[in-house]
XYZ file of C-alpha atoms in Angstrom:
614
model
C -137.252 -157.101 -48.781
C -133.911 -155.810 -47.758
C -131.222 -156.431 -50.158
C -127.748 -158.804 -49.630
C -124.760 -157.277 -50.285
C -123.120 -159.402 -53.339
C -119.957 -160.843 -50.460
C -122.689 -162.306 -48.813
C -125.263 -163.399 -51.054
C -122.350 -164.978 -52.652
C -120.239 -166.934 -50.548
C -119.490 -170.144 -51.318
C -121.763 -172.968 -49.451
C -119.197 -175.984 -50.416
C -116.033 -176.619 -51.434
C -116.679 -176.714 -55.124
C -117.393 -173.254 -54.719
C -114.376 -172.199 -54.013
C -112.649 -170.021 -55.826
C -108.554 -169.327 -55.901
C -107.820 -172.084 -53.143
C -107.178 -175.269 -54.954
C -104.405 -176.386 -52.740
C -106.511 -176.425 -49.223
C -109.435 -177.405 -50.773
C -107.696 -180.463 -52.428
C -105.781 -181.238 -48.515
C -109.316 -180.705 -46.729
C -111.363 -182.721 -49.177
C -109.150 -185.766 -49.337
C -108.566 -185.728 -45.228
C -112.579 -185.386 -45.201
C -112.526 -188.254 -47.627
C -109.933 -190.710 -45.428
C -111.452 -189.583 -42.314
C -107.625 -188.589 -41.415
C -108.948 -185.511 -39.589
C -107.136 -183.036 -37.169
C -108.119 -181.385 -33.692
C -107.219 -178.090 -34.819
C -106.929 -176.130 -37.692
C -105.149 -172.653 -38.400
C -106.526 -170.816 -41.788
C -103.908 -167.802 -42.450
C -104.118 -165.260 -45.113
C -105.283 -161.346 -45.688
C -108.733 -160.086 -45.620
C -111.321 -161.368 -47.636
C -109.704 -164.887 -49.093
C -111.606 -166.855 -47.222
C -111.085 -168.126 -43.781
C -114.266 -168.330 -42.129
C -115.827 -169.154 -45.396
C -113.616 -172.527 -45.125
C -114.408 -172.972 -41.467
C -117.815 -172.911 -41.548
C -117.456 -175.233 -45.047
C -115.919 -177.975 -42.805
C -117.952 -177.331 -39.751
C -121.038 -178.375 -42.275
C -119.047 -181.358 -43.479
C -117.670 -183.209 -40.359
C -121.842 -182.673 -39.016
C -123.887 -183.072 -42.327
C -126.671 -185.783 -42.331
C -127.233 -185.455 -46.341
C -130.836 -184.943 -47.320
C -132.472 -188.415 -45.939
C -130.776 -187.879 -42.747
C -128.601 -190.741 -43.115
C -124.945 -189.153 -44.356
C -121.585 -189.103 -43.273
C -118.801 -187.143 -42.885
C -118.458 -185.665 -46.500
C -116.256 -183.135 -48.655
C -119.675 -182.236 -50.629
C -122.098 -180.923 -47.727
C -125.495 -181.320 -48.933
C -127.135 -178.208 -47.782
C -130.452 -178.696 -47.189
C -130.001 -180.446 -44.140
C -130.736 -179.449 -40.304
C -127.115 -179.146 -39.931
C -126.163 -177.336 -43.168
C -128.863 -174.507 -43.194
C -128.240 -173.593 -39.710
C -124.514 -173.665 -39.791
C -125.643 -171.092 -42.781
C -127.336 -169.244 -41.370
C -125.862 -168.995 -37.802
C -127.618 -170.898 -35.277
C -126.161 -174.333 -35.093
C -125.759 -174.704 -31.645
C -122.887 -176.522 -31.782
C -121.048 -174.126 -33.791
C -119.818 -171.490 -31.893
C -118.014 -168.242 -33.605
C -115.756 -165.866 -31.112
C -114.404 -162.475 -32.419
C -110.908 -162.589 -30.376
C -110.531 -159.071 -31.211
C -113.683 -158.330 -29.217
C -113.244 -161.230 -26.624
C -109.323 -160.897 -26.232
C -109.143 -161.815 -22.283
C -108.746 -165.116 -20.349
C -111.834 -165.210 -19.078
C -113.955 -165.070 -22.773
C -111.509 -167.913 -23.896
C -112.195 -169.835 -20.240
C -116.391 -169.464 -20.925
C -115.476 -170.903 -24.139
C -113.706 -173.781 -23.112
C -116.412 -174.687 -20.228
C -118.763 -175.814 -23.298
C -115.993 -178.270 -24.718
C -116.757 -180.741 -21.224
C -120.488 -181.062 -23.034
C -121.011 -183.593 -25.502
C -122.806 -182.205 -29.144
C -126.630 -181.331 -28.526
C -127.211 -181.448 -32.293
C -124.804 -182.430 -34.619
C -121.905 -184.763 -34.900
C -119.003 -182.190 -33.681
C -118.469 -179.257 -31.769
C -116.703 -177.011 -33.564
C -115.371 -173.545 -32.017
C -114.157 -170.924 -34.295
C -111.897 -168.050 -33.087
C -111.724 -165.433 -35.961
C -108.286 -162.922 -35.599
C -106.744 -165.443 -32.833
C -103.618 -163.463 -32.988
C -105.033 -160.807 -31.270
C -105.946 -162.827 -28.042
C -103.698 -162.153 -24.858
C -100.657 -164.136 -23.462
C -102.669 -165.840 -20.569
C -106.083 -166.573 -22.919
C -103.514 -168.477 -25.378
C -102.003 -170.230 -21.957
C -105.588 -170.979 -21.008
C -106.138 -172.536 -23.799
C -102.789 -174.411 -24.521
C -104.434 -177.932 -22.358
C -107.778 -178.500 -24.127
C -106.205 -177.379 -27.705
C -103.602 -179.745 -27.671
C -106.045 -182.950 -26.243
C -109.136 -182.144 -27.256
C -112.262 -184.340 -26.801
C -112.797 -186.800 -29.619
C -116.013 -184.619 -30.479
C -114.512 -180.992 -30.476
C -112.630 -179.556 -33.361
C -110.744 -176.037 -33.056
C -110.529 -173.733 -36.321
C -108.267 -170.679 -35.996
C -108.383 -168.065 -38.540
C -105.590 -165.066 -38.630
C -104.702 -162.664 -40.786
C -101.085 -162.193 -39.101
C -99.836 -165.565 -37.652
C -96.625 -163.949 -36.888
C -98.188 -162.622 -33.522
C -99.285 -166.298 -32.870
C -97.152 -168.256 -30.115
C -95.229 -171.451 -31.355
C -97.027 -173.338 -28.997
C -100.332 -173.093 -30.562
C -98.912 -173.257 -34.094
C -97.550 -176.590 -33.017
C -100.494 -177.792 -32.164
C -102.632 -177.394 -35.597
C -102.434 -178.129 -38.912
C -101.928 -174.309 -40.807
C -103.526 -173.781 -43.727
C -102.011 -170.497 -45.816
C -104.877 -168.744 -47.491
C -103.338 -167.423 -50.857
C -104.271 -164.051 -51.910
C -105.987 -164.102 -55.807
C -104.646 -163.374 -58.503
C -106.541 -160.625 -60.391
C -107.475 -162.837 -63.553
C -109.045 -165.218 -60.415
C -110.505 -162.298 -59.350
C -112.148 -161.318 -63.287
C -113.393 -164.092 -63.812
C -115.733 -164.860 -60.811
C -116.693 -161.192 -61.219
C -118.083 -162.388 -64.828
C -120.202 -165.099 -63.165
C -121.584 -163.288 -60.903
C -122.726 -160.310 -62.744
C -124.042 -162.737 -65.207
C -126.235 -164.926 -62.523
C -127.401 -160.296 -61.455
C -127.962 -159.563 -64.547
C -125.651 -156.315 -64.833
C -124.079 -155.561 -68.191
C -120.365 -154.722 -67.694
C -117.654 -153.689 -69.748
C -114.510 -156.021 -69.451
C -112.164 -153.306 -68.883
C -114.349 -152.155 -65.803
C -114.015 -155.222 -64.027
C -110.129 -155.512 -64.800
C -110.099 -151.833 -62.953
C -111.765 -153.389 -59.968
C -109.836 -156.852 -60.127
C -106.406 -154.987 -59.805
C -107.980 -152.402 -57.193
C -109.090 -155.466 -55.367
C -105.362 -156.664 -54.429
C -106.290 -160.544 -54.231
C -109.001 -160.264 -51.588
C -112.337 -161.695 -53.271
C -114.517 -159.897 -50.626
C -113.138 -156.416 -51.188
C -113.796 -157.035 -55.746
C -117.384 -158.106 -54.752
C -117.782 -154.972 -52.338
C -116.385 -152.777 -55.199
C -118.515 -154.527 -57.664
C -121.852 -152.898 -55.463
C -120.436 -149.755 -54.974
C -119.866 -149.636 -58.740
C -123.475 -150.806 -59.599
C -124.261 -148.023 -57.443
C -122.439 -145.510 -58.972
C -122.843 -146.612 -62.623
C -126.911 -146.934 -61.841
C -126.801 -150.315 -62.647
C -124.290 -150.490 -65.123
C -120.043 -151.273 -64.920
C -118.580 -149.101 -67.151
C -114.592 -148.109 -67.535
C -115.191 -144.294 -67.287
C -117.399 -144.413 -64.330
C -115.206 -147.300 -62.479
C -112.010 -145.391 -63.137
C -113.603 -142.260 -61.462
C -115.022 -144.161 -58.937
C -111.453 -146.002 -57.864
C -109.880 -142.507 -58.897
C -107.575 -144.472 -61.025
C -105.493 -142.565 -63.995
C -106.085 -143.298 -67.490
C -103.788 -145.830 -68.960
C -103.753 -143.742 -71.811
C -102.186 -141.278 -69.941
C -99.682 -143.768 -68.571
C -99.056 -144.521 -71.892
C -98.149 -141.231 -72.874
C -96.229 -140.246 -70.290
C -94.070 -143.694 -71.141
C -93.774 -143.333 -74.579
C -92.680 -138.964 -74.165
C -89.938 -140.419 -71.844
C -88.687 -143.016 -74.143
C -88.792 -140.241 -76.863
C -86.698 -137.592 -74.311
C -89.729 -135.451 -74.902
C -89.793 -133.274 -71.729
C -92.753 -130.989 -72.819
C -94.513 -133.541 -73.138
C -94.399 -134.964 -70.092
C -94.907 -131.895 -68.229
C -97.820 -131.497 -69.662
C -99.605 -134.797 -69.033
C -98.363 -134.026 -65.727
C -100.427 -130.517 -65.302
C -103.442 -132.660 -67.072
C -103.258 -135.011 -64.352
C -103.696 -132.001 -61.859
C -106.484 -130.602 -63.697
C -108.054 -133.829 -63.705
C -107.623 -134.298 -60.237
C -105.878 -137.507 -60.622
C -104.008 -139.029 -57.730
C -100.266 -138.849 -58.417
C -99.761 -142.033 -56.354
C -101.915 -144.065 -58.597
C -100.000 -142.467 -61.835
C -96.875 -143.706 -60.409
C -98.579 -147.015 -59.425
C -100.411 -147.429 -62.746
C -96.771 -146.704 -64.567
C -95.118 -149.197 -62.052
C -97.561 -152.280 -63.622
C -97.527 -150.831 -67.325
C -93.127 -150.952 -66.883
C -93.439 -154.534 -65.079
C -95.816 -155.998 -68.492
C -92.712 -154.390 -70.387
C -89.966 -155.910 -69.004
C -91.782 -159.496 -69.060
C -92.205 -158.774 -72.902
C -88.809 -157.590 -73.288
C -87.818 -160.879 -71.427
C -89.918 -163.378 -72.552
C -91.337 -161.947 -75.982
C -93.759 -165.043 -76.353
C -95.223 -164.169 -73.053
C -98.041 -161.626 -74.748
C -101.730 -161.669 -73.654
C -103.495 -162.153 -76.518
C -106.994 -160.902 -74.602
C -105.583 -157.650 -72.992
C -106.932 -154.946 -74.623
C -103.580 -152.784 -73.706
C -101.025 -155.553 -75.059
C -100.614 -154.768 -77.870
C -99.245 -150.944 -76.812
C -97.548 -152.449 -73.870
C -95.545 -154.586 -76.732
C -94.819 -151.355 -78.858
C -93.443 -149.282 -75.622
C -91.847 -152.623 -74.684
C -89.857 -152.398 -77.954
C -89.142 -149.032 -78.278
C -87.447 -148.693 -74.658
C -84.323 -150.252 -74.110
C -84.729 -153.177 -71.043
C -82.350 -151.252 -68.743
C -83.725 -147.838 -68.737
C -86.907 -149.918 -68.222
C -85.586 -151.415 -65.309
C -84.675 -147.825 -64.144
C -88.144 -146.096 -65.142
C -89.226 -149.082 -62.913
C -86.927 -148.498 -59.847
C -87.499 -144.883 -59.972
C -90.999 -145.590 -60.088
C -91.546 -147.555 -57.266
C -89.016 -144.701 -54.993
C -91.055 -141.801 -56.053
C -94.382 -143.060 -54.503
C -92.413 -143.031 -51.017
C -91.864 -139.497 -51.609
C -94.990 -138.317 -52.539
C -96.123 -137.342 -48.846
C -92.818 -135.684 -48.456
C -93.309 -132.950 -50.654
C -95.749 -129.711 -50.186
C -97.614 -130.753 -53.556
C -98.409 -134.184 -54.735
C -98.743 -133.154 -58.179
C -95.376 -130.823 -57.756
C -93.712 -134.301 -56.254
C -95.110 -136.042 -59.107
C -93.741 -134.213 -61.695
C -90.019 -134.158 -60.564
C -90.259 -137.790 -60.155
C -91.075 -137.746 -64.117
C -88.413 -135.223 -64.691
C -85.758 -137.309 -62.661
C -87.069 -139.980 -64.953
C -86.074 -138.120 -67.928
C -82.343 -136.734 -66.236
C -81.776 -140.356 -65.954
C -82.090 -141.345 -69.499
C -79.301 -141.838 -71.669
C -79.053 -139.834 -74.705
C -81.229 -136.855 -73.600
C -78.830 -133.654 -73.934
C -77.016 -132.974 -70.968
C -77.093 -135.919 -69.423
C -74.326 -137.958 -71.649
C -72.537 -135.218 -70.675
C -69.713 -135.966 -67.832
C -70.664 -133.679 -64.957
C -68.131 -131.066 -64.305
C -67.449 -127.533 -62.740
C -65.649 -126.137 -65.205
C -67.658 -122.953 -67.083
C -67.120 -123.073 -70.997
C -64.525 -120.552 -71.093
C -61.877 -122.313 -68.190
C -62.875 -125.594 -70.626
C -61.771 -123.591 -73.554
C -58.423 -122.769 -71.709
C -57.895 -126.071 -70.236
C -55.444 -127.077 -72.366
C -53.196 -124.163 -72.442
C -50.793 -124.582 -69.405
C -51.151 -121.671 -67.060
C -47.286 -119.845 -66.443
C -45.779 -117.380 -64.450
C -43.104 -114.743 -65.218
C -39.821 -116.068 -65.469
C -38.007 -115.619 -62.392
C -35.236 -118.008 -60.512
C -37.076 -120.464 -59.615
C -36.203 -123.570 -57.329
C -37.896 -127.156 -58.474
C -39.943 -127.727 -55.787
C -39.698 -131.688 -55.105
C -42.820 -133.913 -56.007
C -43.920 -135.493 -52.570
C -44.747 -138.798 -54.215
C -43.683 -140.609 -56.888
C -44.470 -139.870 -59.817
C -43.589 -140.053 -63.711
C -41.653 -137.104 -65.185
C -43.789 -134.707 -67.197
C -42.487 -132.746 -69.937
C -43.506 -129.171 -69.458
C -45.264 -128.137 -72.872
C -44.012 -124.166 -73.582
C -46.805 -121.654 -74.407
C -47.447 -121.240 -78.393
C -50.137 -118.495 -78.148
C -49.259 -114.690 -77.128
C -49.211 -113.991 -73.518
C -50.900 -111.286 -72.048
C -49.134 -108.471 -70.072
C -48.235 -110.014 -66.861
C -48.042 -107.827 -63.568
C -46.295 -108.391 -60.439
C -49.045 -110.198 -58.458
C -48.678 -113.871 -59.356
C -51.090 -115.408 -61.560
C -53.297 -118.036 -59.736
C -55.062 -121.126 -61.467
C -58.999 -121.080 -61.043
C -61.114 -123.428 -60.889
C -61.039 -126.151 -64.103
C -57.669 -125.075 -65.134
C -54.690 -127.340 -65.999
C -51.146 -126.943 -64.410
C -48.396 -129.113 -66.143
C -45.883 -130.736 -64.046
C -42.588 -130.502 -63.959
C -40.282 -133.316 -63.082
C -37.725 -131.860 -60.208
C -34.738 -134.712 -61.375
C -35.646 -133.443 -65.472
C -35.615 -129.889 -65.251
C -37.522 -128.457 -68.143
C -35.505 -125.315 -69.983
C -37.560 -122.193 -70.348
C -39.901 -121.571 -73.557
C -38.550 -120.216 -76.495
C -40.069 -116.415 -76.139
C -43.031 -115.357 -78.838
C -41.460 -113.032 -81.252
C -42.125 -109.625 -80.771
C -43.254 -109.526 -76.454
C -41.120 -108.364 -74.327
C -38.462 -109.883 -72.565
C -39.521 -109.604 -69.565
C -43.136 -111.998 -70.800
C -40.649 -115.110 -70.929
C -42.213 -117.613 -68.947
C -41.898 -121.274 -68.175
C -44.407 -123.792 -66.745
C -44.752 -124.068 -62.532
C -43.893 -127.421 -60.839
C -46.946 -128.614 -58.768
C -46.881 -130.609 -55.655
C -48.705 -133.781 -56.008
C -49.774 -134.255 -52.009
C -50.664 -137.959 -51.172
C -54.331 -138.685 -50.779
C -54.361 -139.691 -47.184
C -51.977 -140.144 -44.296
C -52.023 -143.920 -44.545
C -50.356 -143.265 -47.793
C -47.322 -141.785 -46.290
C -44.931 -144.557 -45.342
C -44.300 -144.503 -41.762
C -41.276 -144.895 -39.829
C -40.403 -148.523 -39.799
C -43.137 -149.279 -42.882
C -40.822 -151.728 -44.774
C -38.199 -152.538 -42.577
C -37.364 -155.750 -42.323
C -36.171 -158.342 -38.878
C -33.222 -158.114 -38.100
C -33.157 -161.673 -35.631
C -31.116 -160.903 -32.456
C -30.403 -162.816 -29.653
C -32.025 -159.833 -27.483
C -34.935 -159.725 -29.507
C -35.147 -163.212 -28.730
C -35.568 -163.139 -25.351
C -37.459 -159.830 -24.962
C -39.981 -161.392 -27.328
C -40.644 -164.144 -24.659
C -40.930 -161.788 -22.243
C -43.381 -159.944 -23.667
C -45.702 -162.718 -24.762
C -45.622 -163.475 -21.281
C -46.762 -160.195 -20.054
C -49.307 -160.453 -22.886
C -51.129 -163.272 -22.023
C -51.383 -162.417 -18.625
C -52.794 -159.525 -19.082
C -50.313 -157.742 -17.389
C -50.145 -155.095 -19.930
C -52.811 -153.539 -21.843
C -53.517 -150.308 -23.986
C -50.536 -147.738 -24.559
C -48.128 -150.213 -22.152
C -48.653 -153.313 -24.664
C -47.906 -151.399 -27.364
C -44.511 -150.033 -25.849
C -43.604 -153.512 -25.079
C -44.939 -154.811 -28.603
C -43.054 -151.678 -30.821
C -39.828 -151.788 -28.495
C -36.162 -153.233 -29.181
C -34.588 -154.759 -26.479
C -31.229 -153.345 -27.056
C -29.346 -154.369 -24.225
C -29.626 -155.509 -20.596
C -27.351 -155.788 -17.545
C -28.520 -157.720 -14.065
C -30.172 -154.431 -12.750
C -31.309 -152.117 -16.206
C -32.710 -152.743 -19.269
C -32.380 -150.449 -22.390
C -35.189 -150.327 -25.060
C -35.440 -149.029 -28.354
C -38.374 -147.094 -29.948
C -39.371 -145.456 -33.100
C -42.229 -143.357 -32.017
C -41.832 -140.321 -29.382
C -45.761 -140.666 -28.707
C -44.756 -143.859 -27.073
C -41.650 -143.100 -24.934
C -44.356 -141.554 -22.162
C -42.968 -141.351 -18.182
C -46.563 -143.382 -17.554
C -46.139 -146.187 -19.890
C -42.737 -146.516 -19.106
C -43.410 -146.794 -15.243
C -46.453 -149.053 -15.607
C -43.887 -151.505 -18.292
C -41.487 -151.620 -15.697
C -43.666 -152.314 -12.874
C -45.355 -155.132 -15.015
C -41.557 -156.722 -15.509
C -40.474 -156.493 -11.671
C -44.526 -158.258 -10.990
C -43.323 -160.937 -13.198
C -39.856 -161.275 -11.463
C -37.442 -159.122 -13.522
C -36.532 -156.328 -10.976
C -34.973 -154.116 -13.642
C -34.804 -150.441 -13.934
C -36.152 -149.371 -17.454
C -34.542 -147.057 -20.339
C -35.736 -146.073 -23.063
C -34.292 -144.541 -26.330
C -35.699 -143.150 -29.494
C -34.314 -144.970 -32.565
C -34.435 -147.289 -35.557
C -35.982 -150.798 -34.396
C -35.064 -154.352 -36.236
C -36.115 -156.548 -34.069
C -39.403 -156.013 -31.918
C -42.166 -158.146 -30.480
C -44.623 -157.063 -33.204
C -42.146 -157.469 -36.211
C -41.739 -160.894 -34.940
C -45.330 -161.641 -34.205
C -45.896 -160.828 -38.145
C -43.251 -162.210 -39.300
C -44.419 -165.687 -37.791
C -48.492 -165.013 -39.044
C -46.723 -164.492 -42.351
C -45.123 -168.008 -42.295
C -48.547 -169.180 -41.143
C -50.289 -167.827 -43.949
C -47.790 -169.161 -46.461
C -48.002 -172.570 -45.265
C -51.632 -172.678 -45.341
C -51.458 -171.165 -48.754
C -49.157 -173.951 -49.560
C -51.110 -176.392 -48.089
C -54.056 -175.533 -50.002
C -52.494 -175.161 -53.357
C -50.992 -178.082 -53.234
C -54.155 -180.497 -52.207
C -55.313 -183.064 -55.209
C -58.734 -182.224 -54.861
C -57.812 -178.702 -55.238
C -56.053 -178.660 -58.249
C -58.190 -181.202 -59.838
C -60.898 -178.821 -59.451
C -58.570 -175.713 -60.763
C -57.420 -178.216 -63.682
C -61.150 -179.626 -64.577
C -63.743 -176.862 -63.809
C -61.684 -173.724 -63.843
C -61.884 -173.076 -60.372
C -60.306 -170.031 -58.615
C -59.399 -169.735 -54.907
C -60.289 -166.006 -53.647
C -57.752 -164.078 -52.540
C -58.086 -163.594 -49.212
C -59.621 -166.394 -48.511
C -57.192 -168.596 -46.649
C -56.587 -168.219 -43.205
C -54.335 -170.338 -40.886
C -55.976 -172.201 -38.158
C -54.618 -172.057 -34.451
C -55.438 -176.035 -33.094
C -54.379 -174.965 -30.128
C -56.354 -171.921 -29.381
């Protein structure tokens, strides 16, 4: 007698037997019930959650006959009828399965659809199953598009996908979809408990919580584990030889390495590390295993009342819980979940492993050398920081400061100076220079009794350099219009030229930056700030654009202070934009009733004018 594997033997005959699907069980049974039933059907989900189990569960129920031959349509299939055991055991004719990842083409999905023309030979409904429809091509989802979307009365389609992503709209339209969920792993447990009950196979309950969580929601994969564990235990689950079957790590070792962190206890966790290598654990299922241990802590931390009273583990999950701070757990956790990403990186698994943990530990708080601000200075240039470095005195000009900034009193030297030489004495790295205020200059220190004369020395004014160019003001940054009656007129011009495109680039900008400083019936003179734009080519092109518009003009152009431009009066009228708008929103009732009543605050920044007539 050949033996069933445990997915098979035990897959649920009805809906009752379903297990982690409540909400499609509960919509199939009560449209079963009202006779409210669709032409098609669309069962999504991962692997092993139950989509053709469900298919074939209402294939038996729209053609079951009940045991006197005299049924209905039913949500509770007898199974023992004609119907029933052969949809079971796969030869009810008018049940038909097709692999699409197998039979992918038009012309499987066309032989298909030449049976839907023939009424049922046996049962009540034809009922054609396509398992992994997503992977069918363009034209066999075409071909089928007609006869999916009006059916006969007598044919029902089931679809079953495990990515409905790749699935066109126009066949989604056309069913009712059905999301498969996956289980969760106390789901998972406690079938596992039923069914090694009904085998007779003792089993320890940690085992099967190994093979719940390794199972990742999909019921088929914990029932394929359970054999290969039966297997492997000969005939017995137990946690040693499940963990070293899944080549999961220890929680105790998980625990350890948790706890040594929390403590700042680096040895520690270097060596659970190497035992993990001599173990040959996998360093992707440390991290993984720490990942779920750190997510049970920050629930606790969160909701304390939130404790498993039946977990073996809580209770140490509840003492790490309380003796890590929430936010480094929420950074053990982040760290965590990075580090398995860089395992396959690294030469060594274990050797990635193990500066994952150590980053885990840099990153703690507290642990020496990490409170510590991060700095180049070495000891020594920290130990002389605060003594202002000095030159021999010598005339000196104050250098001025390049920006603003406040005057600094220049503190004089109160410890003994070495021997200076010639060569000037440069700062290194770490080192503190005082700053002397050019406007305040500082008199020179009073000498230290007993050096020479020639060791009087006085603190060195340094430049303070602005951080970028946009910091430097720029020619015209500041300058306020100056309205002229020029300006005026050149302005109109140049909107003109503007909005016809006449100018562009480097031209528009001459135009936009220039002063129109005076004009006579045959030559214009204009007024710039910048050299760079004063070029023979812009100019010609500007001039050309003018006499295309109708002012046949000769242009000149000088270098100079500009008042009144094109672009200062382009901002200057956003500006007035902006403040009415501002004003217009300030001043609203419903605006300052919120303001008044709720606190409300209006984001700078937020307000922008509105062109109606753009």
């Amino acid at each position: 007698m050949s033996y069933l594997v445990l997915a098979r033997k035990y897959r649920p005959k009805s809906f009752t037997e379903m297990v982690g699907q409540e909400h499609v069980v509960r919509a199939l049974g009560n449209a079963l019930q009202t006779g409210r039933l669709h032409h098609a059907y669309l069962f999504t989900g991962t692997r092993g959650v139950g989509k053709t189990t469900v298919s074939r569960i209402l294939a038996k129920s729209l053609n079951c006959v009940g045991p006197d031959g005299s049924g209905g349509i039913t949500d509770q299939p007898c199974g023992v009828c004609q119907a029933c055991t052969d949809i079971d055991s796969g030869r009810f004719v008018d049940y038909t399965e097709l692999d699409a990842a197998s039979n992918r083409g038009v012309d499987e999905v066309q032989a298909l659809l030449e049976q839907a023309v023939y009424k049922p030979v046996q049962g009540r409904f034809k009922v054609f199953m396509i398992d992994e429809v997503h992977m069918l091509s363009n034209t066999a989802f075409n071909a089928m598009l007609k006869t999916l979307e009006e059916p006969p009365e007598y044919l029902k389609f089931v679809l079953a996908t495990t990515d409905p992503q790749k699935v066109p709209v126009t066949v989604l339209s056309r069913c009712l979809q059905f999301n498969l969920r996956p289980m969760a792993p106390e789901t998972v447990l406690e079938h596992l408990v039923k069914v090694l009950a009904a085998e007779n196979v003792p089993a320890e309950p940690a085992a099967l919580r190994l093979i719940a969580r390794a199972a990742r929601g999909s019921m088929r994969d914990a029932l394929s584990l359970t054999d290969q564990a039966i297997a492997f235990g000969s005939g017995q689950l137990q946690v040693e030889t499940v963990r070293q079957m899944l080549g999961s790590v220890d929680r105790s070792h998980v625990f350890q390495l948790i706890d040594a962190l929390a403590q700042g206890d680096g040895k520690t966790v270097v060596e659970t590390s190497e035992t993990l290598r001599v173990n040959g654990q996998s360093a992707a299922s440390t991290l993984e295993e720490m990942s779920v241990v750190l997510q049970r802590m920050a629930v606790l931390q969160a909701v304390p009342d939130s404790a498993d009273e039946s977990d073996p583990e809580g209770a140490e999950t509840a003492r790490l819980a309380a003796l890590l701070p929430a936010d480094e757990t929420q950074l053990l956790y982040s760290l965590c979940l990075h580090g398995r990403g860089e395992l396959g990186l690294a030469p060594d698994e274990y050797a990635a492993l193990t500066m994952v943990l150590l980053r885990l530990l840099a990153f703690k708080p507290g642990v020496a050398g990490s409170a510590e601000k991060k700095t180049l200075k070495s000891p020594e240039t920290r130990a002389a920081a605060s003594v202002p470095v000095a030159r021999p005195a010598a005339p000196v000009a104050a250098a001025p400061v390049s920006a603003p900034t406040p005057p600094v009193a220049a503190r004089p030297i109160t410890a003994t100076a070495p021997p200076s030489s010639a060569a000037p004495v440069h700062p290194s790295h770490g080192q503190v220079l005082s700053v002397v205020d050019a406007a305040h200059p500082t008199p020179p220190a009073t000498p230290v009794a007993g050096a020479p004369a020639a060791a009087k020395v006085m603190a060195v004014p340094v430049r303070v350099a602005p951080e970028s160019r946009a910091d430097a003001p720029g020619p015209s940054a500041g300058s306020p219009l100056v309205p002229t009656e020029e300006g005026a007129y050149w302005h109109l011009t140049v909107q003109q030229l503007v909005a016809s495109e006449a100018v562009t680039a480097l031209v528009r900008e001459l135009a936009l930056q220039s002063q129109l400083v005076a004009r006579d019936s045959d030559q214009w003179l204009l007024r710039v700030e910048r050299e760079s734009l004063n070029s023979t080519s812009s100019r010609e092109r500007l001039q050309a654009a003018l006499q295309a518009a109708g002012h046949n003009v000769t242009l000149a152009v000088e270098i100079g202070r500009v008042g009144d431009s094109p672009a200062k009066r382009n901002a200057a009228i956003a500006e007035e934009k902006q403040q009415a708008a501002e004003k217009l929103i300030y001043e609203d009732p419903f605006v300052q009733t919120m303001m008044r009543d709720f606190g409300a605050k209006i984001v700078p920044g937020s307000i922008k004018p509105i062109d109606i007539n753009a």
